[in-house]
């Protein structure tokens, strides 16, 4: 007997994923939207803000990246930011309505001498009532353990593409290195954020291969960023052909079906995407975005444009209390939401079309 459509599986076969991609567009979107609704409020979108805490001069040779020291991308390099500067940015992100703050460093892996700073950032950003996420390159199991102890909620580490296409994109670390880091993160008890990049000249088989790898991990990543390549002048992928936006939407839809309980993030590339494509991605099951005018080194849509888009589509920012499970995080987040209910700081939520926090509280009270 075949498994019900909404069950969480880890044994996806290539032929099944191929068949999903091959569906007529409307049928694929209908199936993805149906799965989405079985697991989530289809109009709620999780909102994260990114900050580059160490920029450029990276020893890795990822062919898409502005920060690789192997290419001349005219990027201004920056050393590891001071903790105070990171906290200022986190505070601003919180005031604008982000529920998660993601800190990214252009490292192959963190050095031991960087760890105390990074751990301090996690502790202090978390104490502000934000969920924390970091992406620092490869981690040992000890480093993952330290981050977990500091309270890190999520770690982002992408597989980027299929195992077959991978060597066309990166030569300085292997696919298995990436899988090892994901295992260290998972074993340490940190939530996993892992996805990839679409539009790097790969073919559909590679998109299938990437999603199959993610969906057949021992546990699905809680968060699955699907990035559209942002073409960076000076990198080997600067002139790659544009991908058909419908193929991007299909990739989001298939990710939603394969990983029904994961947040699928419409990640890099929104600035280059029109509103209609973004709307199709939300319909296909994307339920998370990066919010704020900067990604790591490239532009993201203006916050006001996103507020307007949310209003036009009737979307609302997800209340962080609906996605967190551990009590300590929940307590901190409750404080944040309470602060935002104060008229001086609560404006933003209305502007994002967010449901008033009181309604959610009432709903939770009746549930318990
Ligand atoms: N250095 C760390 C690493 O690679 O794991 C963390 C930062 S790295 C910039 C995080 C992810 O951003 C990459 O794995 C890649 O998937 C994504 N990314 C980087 N440059 C991109 C680009 N130009 N377009 C789309 N996604 C990109
Ligand atoms: C992810 O998958 N996408 C984000 C985040 N994880 C760290 C990074 C996107 C980077 C886009 C290019 C840039 O701004 O440098
Ligand atoms: Fe370095 Fe990460 Fe960019 Fe690769 S993606 S070059 S590891 S910053």
mmCIF file of C-alpha atoms and ligand atoms in Angstrom:
data_model
loop_
_atom_site.group_PDB
_atom_site.id
_atom_site.type_symbol
_atom_site.label_atom_id
_atom_site.label_comp_id
_atom_site.label_asym_id
_atom_site.label_seq_id
_atom_site.Cartn_x
_atom_site.Cartn_y
_atom_site.Cartn_z
ATOM 1 C CA UNK A 1 0.000 0.000 0.000
ATOM 2 C CA UNK A 2 1.391 3.440 -0.819
ATOM 3 C CA UNK A 3 1.991 5.949 1.982
ATOM 4 C CA UNK A 4 -0.605 8.714 2.456
ATOM 5 C CA UNK A 5 0.207 11.904 0.557
ATOM 6 C CA UNK A 6 1.053 13.899 3.659
ATOM 7 C CA UNK A 7 3.315 11.429 5.445
ATOM 8 C CA UNK A 8 6.957 12.274 6.146
ATOM 9 C CA UNK A 9 9.199 9.950 4.159
ATOM 10 C CA UNK A 10 12.947 9.499 3.900
ATOM 11 C CA UNK A 11 13.011 6.996 1.055
ATOM 12 C CA UNK A 12 12.202 9.122 -1.959
ATOM 13 C CA UNK A 13 13.194 7.434 -5.208
ATOM 14 C CA UNK A 14 14.602 9.428 -8.103
ATOM 15 C CA UNK A 15 11.798 8.244 -10.421
ATOM 16 C CA UNK A 16 9.140 9.571 -8.018
ATOM 17 C CA UNK A 17 10.796 12.980 -7.868
ATOM 18 C CA UNK A 18 11.207 13.030 -11.653
ATOM 19 C CA UNK A 19 7.495 12.289 -11.981
ATOM 20 C CA UNK A 20 6.621 15.227 -9.718
ATOM 21 C CA UNK A 21 8.768 17.616 -11.785
ATOM 22 C CA UNK A 22 7.130 16.263 -14.955
ATOM 23 C CA UNK A 23 3.561 16.982 -13.792
ATOM 24 C CA UNK A 24 1.630 19.720 -15.552
ATOM 25 C CA UNK A 25 2.427 22.948 -13.689
ATOM 26 C CA UNK A 26 -1.111 23.349 -12.325
ATOM 27 C CA UNK A 27 -1.238 19.771 -11.048
ATOM 28 C CA UNK A 28 2.130 20.119 -9.333
ATOM 29 C CA UNK A 29 1.115 23.395 -7.673
ATOM 30 C CA UNK A 30 -2.207 21.959 -6.568
ATOM 31 C CA UNK A 31 -0.484 18.962 -4.969
ATOM 32 C CA UNK A 32 2.164 21.138 -3.284
ATOM 33 C CA UNK A 33 -0.433 23.624 -2.015
ATOM 34 C CA UNK A 34 -2.531 20.751 -0.640
ATOM 35 C CA UNK A 35 0.450 19.303 1.253
ATOM 36 C CA UNK A 36 1.317 22.786 2.513
ATOM 37 C CA UNK A 37 -2.189 23.270 3.944
ATOM 38 C CA UNK A 38 -2.125 19.912 5.700
ATOM 39 C CA UNK A 39 0.899 21.031 7.722
ATOM 40 C CA UNK A 40 0.899 24.813 7.932
ATOM 41 C CA UNK A 41 -1.171 27.951 7.888
ATOM 42 C CA UNK A 42 -0.760 28.598 4.164
ATOM 43 C CA UNK A 43 -0.756 32.381 4.689
ATOM 44 C CA UNK A 44 1.901 32.538 7.414
ATOM 45 C CA UNK A 45 5.497 33.249 6.467
ATOM 46 C CA UNK A 46 8.487 32.903 8.773
ATOM 47 C CA UNK A 47 10.729 35.987 8.592
ATOM 48 C CA UNK A 48 14.514 35.942 9.105
ATOM 49 C CA UNK A 49 17.095 38.710 8.750
ATOM 50 C CA UNK A 50 20.666 38.056 7.629
ATOM 51 C CA UNK A 51 23.905 39.745 8.621
ATOM 52 C CA UNK A 52 27.389 39.082 7.312
ATOM 53 C CA UNK A 53 29.574 39.010 10.429
ATOM 54 C CA UNK A 54 32.806 38.400 8.487
ATOM 55 C CA UNK A 55 32.966 39.318 4.840
ATOM 56 C CA UNK A 56 35.141 38.179 1.927
ATOM 57 C CA UNK A 57 38.625 36.661 1.563
ATOM 58 C CA UNK A 58 37.198 33.164 1.915
ATOM 59 C CA UNK A 59 39.649 30.367 1.076
ATOM 60 C CA UNK A 60 36.921 28.247 -0.583
ATOM 61 C CA UNK A 61 36.346 28.399 -4.348
ATOM 62 C CA UNK A 62 32.514 28.224 -4.580
ATOM 63 C CA UNK A 63 31.946 29.452 -8.140
ATOM 64 C CA UNK A 64 28.806 31.417 -7.284
ATOM 65 C CA UNK A 65 30.185 33.385 -4.370
ATOM 66 C CA UNK A 66 31.114 37.055 -4.094
ATOM 67 C CA UNK A 67 33.198 36.231 -1.023
ATOM 68 C CA UNK A 68 35.587 33.656 -2.426
ATOM 69 C CA UNK A 69 39.197 34.854 -2.397
ATOM 70 C CA UNK A 70 39.688 32.988 -5.700
ATOM 71 C CA UNK A 71 37.804 35.557 -7.799
ATOM 72 C CA UNK A 72 38.028 39.291 -8.245
ATOM 73 C CA UNK A 73 34.542 40.441 -7.289
ATOM 74 C CA UNK A 74 35.428 43.938 -6.080
ATOM 75 C CA UNK A 75 33.908 43.125 -2.710
ATOM 76 C CA UNK A 76 35.007 45.099 0.313
ATOM 77 C CA UNK A 77 36.395 42.662 2.883
ATOM 78 C CA UNK A 78 35.583 42.990 6.568
ATOM 79 C CA UNK A 79 37.067 41.290 9.606
ATOM 80 C CA UNK A 80 34.861 39.585 12.194
ATOM 81 C CA UNK A 81 32.441 42.256 13.433
ATOM 82 C CA UNK A 82 32.506 43.305 17.052
ATOM 83 C CA UNK A 83 29.777 41.781 19.177
ATOM 84 C CA UNK A 84 28.278 45.218 19.928
ATOM 85 C CA UNK A 85 27.863 45.965 16.222
ATOM 86 C CA UNK A 86 26.122 42.618 15.689
ATOM 87 C CA UNK A 87 23.769 43.365 18.585
ATOM 88 C CA UNK A 88 22.859 46.755 17.097
ATOM 89 C CA UNK A 89 21.945 45.071 13.827
ATOM 90 C CA UNK A 90 19.992 42.364 15.622
ATOM 91 C CA UNK A 91 18.044 44.992 17.565
ATOM 92 C CA UNK A 92 17.184 46.819 14.345
ATOM 93 C CA UNK A 93 16.070 43.553 12.717
ATOM 94 C CA UNK A 94 13.865 42.767 15.697
ATOM 95 C CA UNK A 95 12.295 46.216 15.622
ATOM 96 C CA UNK A 96 11.462 45.722 11.952
ATOM 97 C CA UNK A 97 9.689 42.460 12.763
ATOM 98 C CA UNK A 98 12.169 39.638 12.098
ATOM 99 C CA UNK A 99 11.784 36.632 14.381
ATOM 100 C CA UNK A 100 15.141 35.030 13.535
ATOM 101 C CA UNK A 101 18.565 36.590 13.123
ATOM 102 C CA UNK A 102 21.014 34.706 10.881
ATOM 103 C CA UNK A 103 24.719 35.475 11.120
ATOM 104 C CA UNK A 104 26.975 34.387 8.261
ATOM 105 C CA UNK A 105 30.777 34.274 8.040
ATOM 106 C CA UNK A 106 32.973 33.774 4.964
ATOM 107 C CA UNK A 107 34.937 30.974 6.541
ATOM 108 C CA UNK A 108 35.873 27.458 5.495
ATOM 109 C CA UNK A 109 35.292 26.698 9.180
ATOM 110 C CA UNK A 110 35.601 28.761 12.361
ATOM 111 C CA UNK A 111 39.026 28.937 14.022
ATOM 112 C CA UNK A 112 39.251 28.116 17.708
ATOM 113 C CA UNK A 113 40.127 31.723 18.505
ATOM 114 C CA UNK A 114 36.916 32.937 16.805
ATOM 115 C CA UNK A 115 34.638 30.676 18.810
ATOM 116 C CA UNK A 116 34.367 32.769 22.011
ATOM 117 C CA UNK A 117 33.136 35.782 19.980
ATOM 118 C CA UNK A 118 30.693 33.730 18.008
ATOM 119 C CA UNK A 119 29.321 32.060 21.144
ATOM 120 C CA UNK A 120 28.930 35.449 22.786
ATOM 121 C CA UNK A 121 26.939 36.660 19.759
ATOM 122 C CA UNK A 122 24.614 33.670 20.043
ATOM 123 C CA UNK A 123 24.012 34.193 23.757
ATOM 124 C CA UNK A 124 23.377 37.918 23.471
ATOM 125 C CA UNK A 125 21.210 37.834 20.343
ATOM 126 C CA UNK A 126 19.144 35.072 21.899
ATOM 127 C CA UNK A 127 18.790 37.073 25.104
ATOM 128 C CA UNK A 128 17.139 39.793 23.000
ATOM 129 C CA UNK A 129 14.334 37.368 22.259
ATOM 130 C CA UNK A 130 15.318 36.514 18.714
ATOM 131 C CA UNK A 131 15.824 33.030 17.366
ATOM 132 C CA UNK A 132 19.445 32.592 16.359
ATOM 133 C CA UNK A 133 20.954 31.053 13.246
ATOM 134 C CA UNK A 134 24.578 30.883 12.132
ATOM 135 C CA UNK A 135 26.372 29.805 8.998
ATOM 136 C CA UNK A 136 30.122 29.605 9.545
ATOM 137 C CA UNK A 137 31.235 26.827 7.190
ATOM 138 C CA UNK A 138 32.229 23.342 8.267
ATOM 139 C CA UNK A 139 31.920 22.461 11.961
ATOM 140 C CA UNK A 140 33.550 19.757 14.048
ATOM 141 C CA UNK A 141 31.319 17.931 16.489
ATOM 142 C CA UNK A 142 32.988 19.863 19.352
ATOM 143 C CA UNK A 143 32.185 23.210 17.729
ATOM 144 C CA UNK A 144 28.607 22.142 17.105
ATOM 145 C CA UNK A 145 28.371 21.135 20.779
ATOM 146 C CA UNK A 146 29.647 24.539 21.903
ATOM 147 C CA UNK A 147 27.154 26.354 19.701
ATOM 148 C CA UNK A 148 24.342 24.176 21.021
ATOM 149 C CA UNK A 149 25.375 24.912 24.588
ATOM 150 C CA UNK A 150 25.364 28.650 23.865
ATOM 151 C CA UNK A 151 21.746 28.226 22.762
ATOM 152 C CA UNK A 152 22.045 28.388 18.968
ATOM 153 C CA UNK A 153 18.669 27.487 17.475
ATOM 154 C CA UNK A 154 19.587 26.841 13.810
ATOM 155 C CA UNK A 155 22.720 26.183 11.785
ATOM 156 C CA UNK A 156 22.697 26.810 8.026
ATOM 157 C CA UNK A 157 24.897 24.659 5.852
ATOM 158 C CA UNK A 158 23.794 24.034 2.271
ATOM 159 C CA UNK A 159 24.401 21.050 0.028
ATOM 160 C CA UNK A 160 24.155 23.601 -2.797
ATOM 161 C CA UNK A 161 23.529 21.142 -5.675
ATOM 162 C CA UNK A 162 23.434 17.448 -6.613
ATOM 163 C CA UNK A 163 26.361 15.170 -5.752
ATOM 164 C CA UNK A 164 26.931 14.782 -9.525
ATOM 165 C CA UNK A 165 27.132 18.511 -10.335
ATOM 166 C CA UNK A 166 28.957 19.479 -7.153
ATOM 167 C CA UNK A 167 32.497 19.189 -8.573
ATOM 168 C CA UNK A 168 31.572 21.762 -11.262
ATOM 169 C CA UNK A 169 30.891 24.282 -8.503
ATOM 170 C CA UNK A 170 33.334 23.704 -5.636
ATOM 171 C CA UNK A 171 36.661 21.907 -5.454
ATOM 172 C CA UNK A 172 37.932 22.871 -2.004
ATOM 173 C CA UNK A 173 35.579 20.696 0.049
ATOM 174 C CA UNK A 174 33.565 17.609 -0.726
ATOM 175 C CA UNK A 175 29.896 16.717 -0.612
ATOM 176 C CA UNK A 176 30.703 14.327 2.211
ATOM 177 C CA UNK A 177 32.343 17.152 4.187
ATOM 178 C CA UNK A 178 29.004 18.949 3.983
ATOM 179 C CA UNK A 179 27.020 15.903 5.026
ATOM 180 C CA UNK A 180 29.404 15.423 7.978
ATOM 181 C CA UNK A 181 28.793 18.993 9.168
ATOM 182 C CA UNK A 182 25.034 18.493 8.914
ATOM 183 C CA UNK A 183 25.361 15.321 11.008
ATOM 184 C CA UNK A 184 27.410 17.165 13.661
ATOM 185 C CA UNK A 185 24.794 19.907 13.835
ATOM 186 C CA UNK A 186 21.926 17.424 14.087
ATOM 187 C CA UNK A 187 23.725 15.329 16.710
ATOM 188 C CA UNK A 188 24.383 18.433 18.811
ATOM 189 C CA UNK A 189 20.626 19.094 18.924
ATOM 190 C CA UNK A 190 20.692 22.265 16.807
ATOM 191 C CA UNK A 191 17.943 22.637 14.214
ATOM 192 C CA UNK A 192 19.198 22.178 10.672
ATOM 193 C CA UNK A 193 18.837 24.688 7.848
ATOM 194 C CA UNK A 194 20.043 23.106 4.590
ATOM 195 C CA UNK A 195 19.170 23.713 0.967
ATOM 196 C CA UNK A 196 20.828 24.773 -2.220
ATOM 197 C CA UNK A 197 21.094 27.082 -5.198
ATOM 198 C CA UNK A 198 19.118 26.782 -8.418
ATOM 199 C CA UNK A 199 20.119 28.378 -11.723
ATOM 200 C CA UNK A 200 23.845 27.578 -11.679
ATOM 201 C CA UNK A 201 23.723 25.914 -15.114
ATOM 202 C CA UNK A 202 22.669 22.590 -13.599
ATOM 203 C CA UNK A 203 19.958 20.544 -15.289
ATOM 204 C CA UNK A 204 16.725 19.182 -13.883
ATOM 205 C CA UNK A 205 18.452 15.941 -12.881
ATOM 206 C CA UNK A 206 20.675 17.957 -10.577
ATOM 207 C CA UNK A 207 17.725 19.731 -9.004
ATOM 208 C CA UNK A 208 16.178 16.299 -8.490
ATOM 209 C CA UNK A 209 19.466 15.015 -7.022
ATOM 210 C CA UNK A 210 19.726 17.939 -4.587
ATOM 211 C CA UNK A 211 16.154 17.528 -3.333
ATOM 212 C CA UNK A 212 16.553 13.756 -3.062
ATOM 213 C CA UNK A 213 19.640 14.220 -0.870
ATOM 214 C CA UNK A 214 17.833 16.681 1.410
ATOM 215 C CA UNK A 215 14.646 14.636 1.627
ATOM 216 C CA UNK A 216 16.467 11.398 2.399
ATOM 217 C CA UNK A 217 18.559 12.769 5.255
ATOM 218 C CA UNK A 218 17.842 10.849 8.486
ATOM 219 C CA UNK A 219 15.713 13.826 9.591
ATOM 220 C CA UNK A 220 14.466 16.531 7.236
ATOM 221 C CA UNK A 221 16.096 19.933 7.759
ATOM 222 C CA UNK A 222 13.664 22.107 9.715
ATOM 223 C CA UNK A 223 14.441 24.852 7.222
ATOM 224 C CA UNK A 224 15.179 24.370 3.507
ATOM 225 C CA UNK A 225 16.481 27.479 1.726
ATOM 226 C CA UNK A 226 15.995 27.408 -2.032
ATOM 227 C CA UNK A 227 18.239 30.141 -3.428
ATOM 228 C CA UNK A 228 18.043 31.441 -6.991
ATOM 229 C CA UNK A 229 21.608 32.171 -8.063
ATOM 230 C CA UNK A 230 22.480 35.844 -7.661
ATOM 231 C CA UNK A 231 24.943 36.349 -10.496
ATOM 232 C CA UNK A 232 28.081 38.049 -9.213
ATOM 233 C CA UNK A 233 30.423 39.900 -11.569
ATOM 234 C CA UNK A 234 33.890 38.377 -11.461
ATOM 235 C CA UNK A 235 32.745 34.855 -10.515
ATOM 236 C CA UNK A 236 32.781 31.968 -13.008
ATOM 237 C CA UNK A 237 28.946 31.875 -12.915
ATOM 238 C CA UNK A 238 28.480 35.569 -13.703
ATOM 239 C CA UNK A 239 27.222 34.912 -17.226
ATOM 240 C CA UNK A 240 25.311 31.672 -16.762
ATOM 241 C CA UNK A 241 21.965 31.501 -18.631
ATOM 242 C CA UNK A 242 18.843 32.565 -16.724
ATOM 243 C CA UNK A 243 16.664 29.754 -15.438
ATOM 244 C CA UNK A 244 12.984 29.708 -16.414
ATOM 245 C CA UNK A 245 11.208 31.114 -13.315
ATOM 246 C CA UNK A 246 8.568 28.354 -13.599
ATOM 247 C CA UNK A 247 11.330 25.787 -13.112
ATOM 248 C CA UNK A 248 12.288 27.605 -9.915
ATOM 249 C CA UNK A 249 8.653 27.473 -8.755
ATOM 250 C CA UNK A 250 8.547 23.761 -9.606
ATOM 251 C CA UNK A 251 11.637 23.201 -7.467
ATOM 252 C CA UNK A 252 9.955 24.934 -4.520
ATOM 253 C CA UNK A 253 6.793 22.863 -5.060
ATOM 254 C CA UNK A 254 8.701 19.571 -5.158
ATOM 255 C CA UNK A 255 10.668 20.545 -2.029
ATOM 256 C CA UNK A 256 7.343 21.215 -0.265
ATOM 257 C CA UNK A 257 5.950 17.795 -1.253
ATOM 258 C CA UNK A 258 9.102 15.862 -0.316
ATOM 259 C CA UNK A 259 9.596 17.658 3.024
ATOM 260 C CA UNK A 260 6.044 18.471 4.147
ATOM 261 C CA UNK A 261 6.892 19.619 7.673
ATOM 262 C CA UNK A 262 9.892 21.788 6.806
ATOM 263 C CA UNK A 263 9.916 25.529 6.317
ATOM 264 C CA UNK A 264 10.829 26.024 2.656
ATOM 265 C CA UNK A 265 12.580 29.374 2.305
ATOM 266 C CA UNK A 266 12.314 31.505 -0.801
ATOM 267 C CA UNK A 267 15.853 32.748 -0.236
ATOM 268 C CA UNK A 268 18.399 34.618 -2.368
ATOM 269 C CA UNK A 269 17.238 36.002 -5.700
ATOM 270 C CA UNK A 270 13.963 37.692 -4.664
ATOM 271 C CA UNK A 271 15.339 41.075 -5.681
ATOM 272 C CA UNK A 272 15.665 39.845 -9.262
ATOM 273 C CA UNK A 273 12.236 38.113 -9.185
ATOM 274 C CA UNK A 274 8.926 39.757 -9.977
ATOM 275 C CA UNK A 275 6.025 39.748 -7.498
ATOM 276 C CA UNK A 276 4.122 37.204 -9.564
ATOM 277 C CA UNK A 277 6.922 34.641 -9.372
ATOM 278 C CA UNK A 278 7.204 35.179 -5.630
ATOM 279 C CA UNK A 279 3.439 34.750 -5.268
ATOM 280 C CA UNK A 280 3.641 31.453 -7.173
ATOM 281 C CA UNK A 281 6.431 30.333 -4.836
ATOM 282 C CA UNK A 282 4.217 31.060 -1.807
ATOM 283 C CA UNK A 283 1.398 29.166 -3.470
ATOM 284 C CA UNK A 284 3.798 26.281 -4.146
ATOM 285 C CA UNK A 285 4.548 26.045 -0.427
ATOM 286 C CA UNK A 286 7.376 28.483 0.292
ATOM 287 C CA UNK A 287 6.740 29.765 3.831
ATOM 288 C CA UNK A 288 9.869 31.590 4.860
ATOM 289 C CA UNK A 289 11.864 34.534 3.513
ATOM 290 C CA UNK A 290 14.892 36.669 4.248
ATOM 291 C CA UNK A 291 13.601 40.092 5.176
ATOM 292 C CA UNK A 292 15.726 43.240 5.248
ATOM 293 C CA UNK A 293 17.447 45.181 2.528
ATOM 294 C CA UNK A 294 20.637 43.133 2.476
ATOM 295 C CA UNK A 295 21.350 39.415 2.238
ATOM 296 C CA UNK A 296 25.041 38.827 3.001
ATOM 297 C CA UNK A 297 26.718 40.913 0.317
ATOM 298 C CA UNK A 298 23.895 41.507 -2.168
ATOM 299 C CA UNK A 299 20.595 43.355 -2.123
ATOM 300 C CA UNK A 300 17.261 41.980 -0.995
ATOM 301 C CA UNK A 301 13.907 43.738 -1.586
ATOM 302 C CA UNK A 302 13.215 46.916 0.389
ATOM 303 C CA UNK A 303 11.354 46.172 3.603
ATOM 304 C CA UNK A 304 8.529 48.430 2.506
ATOM 305 C CA UNK A 305 8.154 46.505 -0.765
ATOM 306 C CA UNK A 306 7.845 43.287 1.237
ATOM 307 C CA UNK A 307 5.235 44.812 3.540
ATOM 308 C CA UNK A 308 3.219 45.844 0.502
ATOM 309 C CA UNK A 309 3.636 42.409 -1.088
ATOM 310 C CA UNK A 310 2.430 40.727 2.116
ATOM 311 C CA UNK A 311 -0.595 43.002 2.205
ATOM 312 C CA UNK A 312 -1.420 42.429 -1.457
ATOM 313 C CA UNK A 313 -1.216 38.665 -0.987
ATOM 314 C CA UNK A 314 -2.892 38.572 2.442
ATOM 315 C CA UNK A 315 0.187 36.989 3.998
ATOM 316 C CA UNK A 316 1.235 37.535 7.596
ATOM 317 C CA UNK A 317 4.560 37.112 9.370
ATOM 318 C CA UNK A 318 4.598 33.977 11.459
ATOM 319 C CA UNK A 319 4.396 34.495 15.166
ATOM 320 C CA UNK A 320 7.652 33.014 16.483
ATOM 321 C CA UNK A 321 5.755 31.323 19.311
ATOM 322 C CA UNK A 322 3.981 29.136 16.775
ATOM 323 C CA UNK A 323 7.207 27.611 15.511
ATOM 324 C CA UNK A 324 9.314 27.218 18.632
ATOM 325 C CA UNK A 325 9.029 24.281 20.944
ATOM 326 C CA UNK A 326 11.540 24.734 23.734
ATOM 327 C CA UNK A 327 10.365 26.659 26.736
ATOM 328 C CA UNK A 328 13.391 28.919 27.193
ATOM 329 C CA UNK A 329 13.134 30.209 23.634
ATOM 330 C CA UNK A 330 9.415 30.556 23.990
ATOM 331 C CA UNK A 331 9.788 32.658 27.135
ATOM 332 C CA UNK A 332 12.233 35.017 25.451
ATOM 333 C CA UNK A 333 10.043 35.294 22.386
ATOM 334 C CA UNK A 334 6.978 36.045 24.480
ATOM 335 C CA UNK A 335 8.886 39.009 25.901
ATOM 336 C CA UNK A 336 9.642 40.192 22.388
ATOM 337 C CA UNK A 337 6.064 39.944 21.288
ATOM 338 C CA UNK A 338 4.926 41.709 24.452
ATOM 339 C CA UNK A 339 7.383 44.523 23.665
ATOM 340 C CA UNK A 340 5.976 44.777 20.188
ATOM 341 C CA UNK A 341 2.454 45.086 21.490
ATOM 342 C CA UNK A 342 3.468 48.401 22.965
ATOM 343 C CA UNK A 343 2.109 50.895 20.433
ATOM 344 C CA UNK A 344 5.526 52.494 19.971
ATOM 345 C CA UNK A 345 7.142 49.304 18.756
ATOM 346 C CA UNK A 346 4.121 47.272 17.657
ATOM 347 C CA UNK A 347 3.349 49.243 14.503
ATOM 348 C CA UNK A 348 5.410 47.057 12.376
ATOM 349 C CA UNK A 349 3.481 43.923 12.966
ATOM 350 C CA UNK A 350 0.354 45.594 11.683
ATOM 351 C CA UNK A 351 2.296 46.838 8.723
ATOM 352 C CA UNK A 352 3.384 43.247 7.951
ATOM 353 C CA UNK A 353 -0.236 42.196 8.125
ATOM 354 C CA UNK A 354 0.639 40.121 11.177
ATOM 355 C CA UNK A 355 -2.130 38.786 13.349
ATOM 356 C CA UNK A 356 -2.357 40.621 16.654
ATOM 357 C CA UNK A 357 -0.421 38.640 19.247
ATOM 358 C CA UNK A 358 -3.421 38.699 21.628
ATOM 359 C CA UNK A 359 -5.482 36.557 19.251
ATOM 360 C CA UNK A 360 -2.777 33.955 19.211
ATOM 361 C CA UNK A 361 -2.524 33.998 22.982
ATOM 362 C CA UNK A 362 -6.283 33.542 23.297
ATOM 363 C CA UNK A 363 -6.186 30.651 20.834
ATOM 364 C CA UNK A 364 -3.379 28.979 22.753
ATOM 365 C CA UNK A 365 -5.169 29.501 26.049
ATOM 366 C CA UNK A 366 -8.257 27.689 24.758
ATOM 367 C CA UNK A 367 -6.120 24.872 23.367
ATOM 368 C CA UNK A 368 -4.584 24.013 26.759
HETATM 369 N N1 LIG B 1 30.892 30.235 4.309
HETATM 370 C C1 LIG B 1 29.783 29.524 4.788
HETATM 371 C C2 LIG B 1 29.384 28.380 3.900
HETATM 372 O O1 LIG B 1 29.597 28.433 2.710
HETATM 373 O O2 LIG B 1 28.812 27.426 4.431
HETATM 374 C C3 LIG B 1 28.584 30.387 5.097
HETATM 375 C C4 LIG B 1 28.179 31.516 4.167
HETATM 376 S S1 LIG B 1 27.682 31.049 2.537
HETATM 377 C C5 LIG B 1 27.628 32.607 1.737
HETATM 378 C C6 LIG B 1 26.003 30.506 2.718
HETATM 379 C C7 LIG B 1 25.269 30.030 1.487
HETATM 380 O O3 LIG B 1 24.831 31.138 0.722
HETATM 381 C C8 LIG B 1 26.008 29.183 0.475
HETATM 382 O O4 LIG B 1 26.088 27.850 0.856
HETATM 383 C C9 LIG B 1 25.144 29.331 -0.754
HETATM 384 O O5 LIG B 1 24.193 28.296 -0.814
HETATM 385 C C10 LIG B 1 24.475 30.693 -0.557
HETATM 386 N N2 LIG B 1 24.979 31.655 -1.556
HETATM 387 C C11 LIG B 1 26.193 32.235 -1.576
HETATM 388 N N3 LIG B 1 26.345 33.030 -2.643
HETATM 389 C C12 LIG B 1 25.191 32.952 -3.344
HETATM 390 C C13 LIG B 1 24.746 33.535 -4.562
HETATM 391 N N4 LIG B 1 25.517 34.339 -5.277
HETATM 392 N N5 LIG B 1 23.501 33.233 -4.993
HETATM 393 C C14 LIG B 1 22.706 32.417 -4.267
HETATM 394 N N6 LIG B 1 23.078 31.833 -3.113
HETATM 395 C C15 LIG B 1 24.305 32.083 -2.655
HETATM 396 C C1 LIG B 2 21.145 30.624 2.347
HETATM 397 O O1 LIG B 2 20.778 29.521 1.900
HETATM 398 N N1 LIG B 2 21.059 31.772 1.690
HETATM 399 C C2 LIG B 2 21.628 32.853 2.457
HETATM 400 C C3 LIG B 2 21.928 32.171 3.805
HETATM 401 N N2 LIG B 2 21.674 30.799 3.543
HETATM 402 C C4 LIG B 2 23.193 32.401 4.495
HETATM 403 C C5 LIG B 2 22.771 33.517 1.793
HETATM 404 C C6 LIG B 2 22.421 34.077 0.453
HETATM 405 C C7 LIG B 2 23.600 34.797 -0.063
HETATM 406 C C8 LIG B 2 23.309 35.524 -1.325
HETATM 407 C C9 LIG B 2 24.473 36.218 -1.880
HETATM 408 C C10 LIG B 2 25.043 37.277 -0.991
HETATM 409 O O2 LIG B 2 24.317 38.161 -0.482
HETATM 410 O O3 LIG B 2 26.283 37.303 -0.849
HETATM 411 FE FE1 LIG B 3 33.282 30.887 1.306
HETATM 412 FE FE2 LIG B 3 30.786 30.213 1.957
HETATM 413 FE FE3 LIG B 3 31.296 31.814 -0.166
HETATM 414 FE FE4 LIG B 3 31.937 29.254 -0.314
HETATM 415 S S1 LIG B 3 29.867 30.098 -0.073
HETATM 416 S S2 LIG B 3 33.239 30.975 -0.917
HETATM 417 S S3 LIG B 3 32.547 28.847 1.778
HETATM 418 S S4 LIG B 3 31.669 32.285 1.970
#
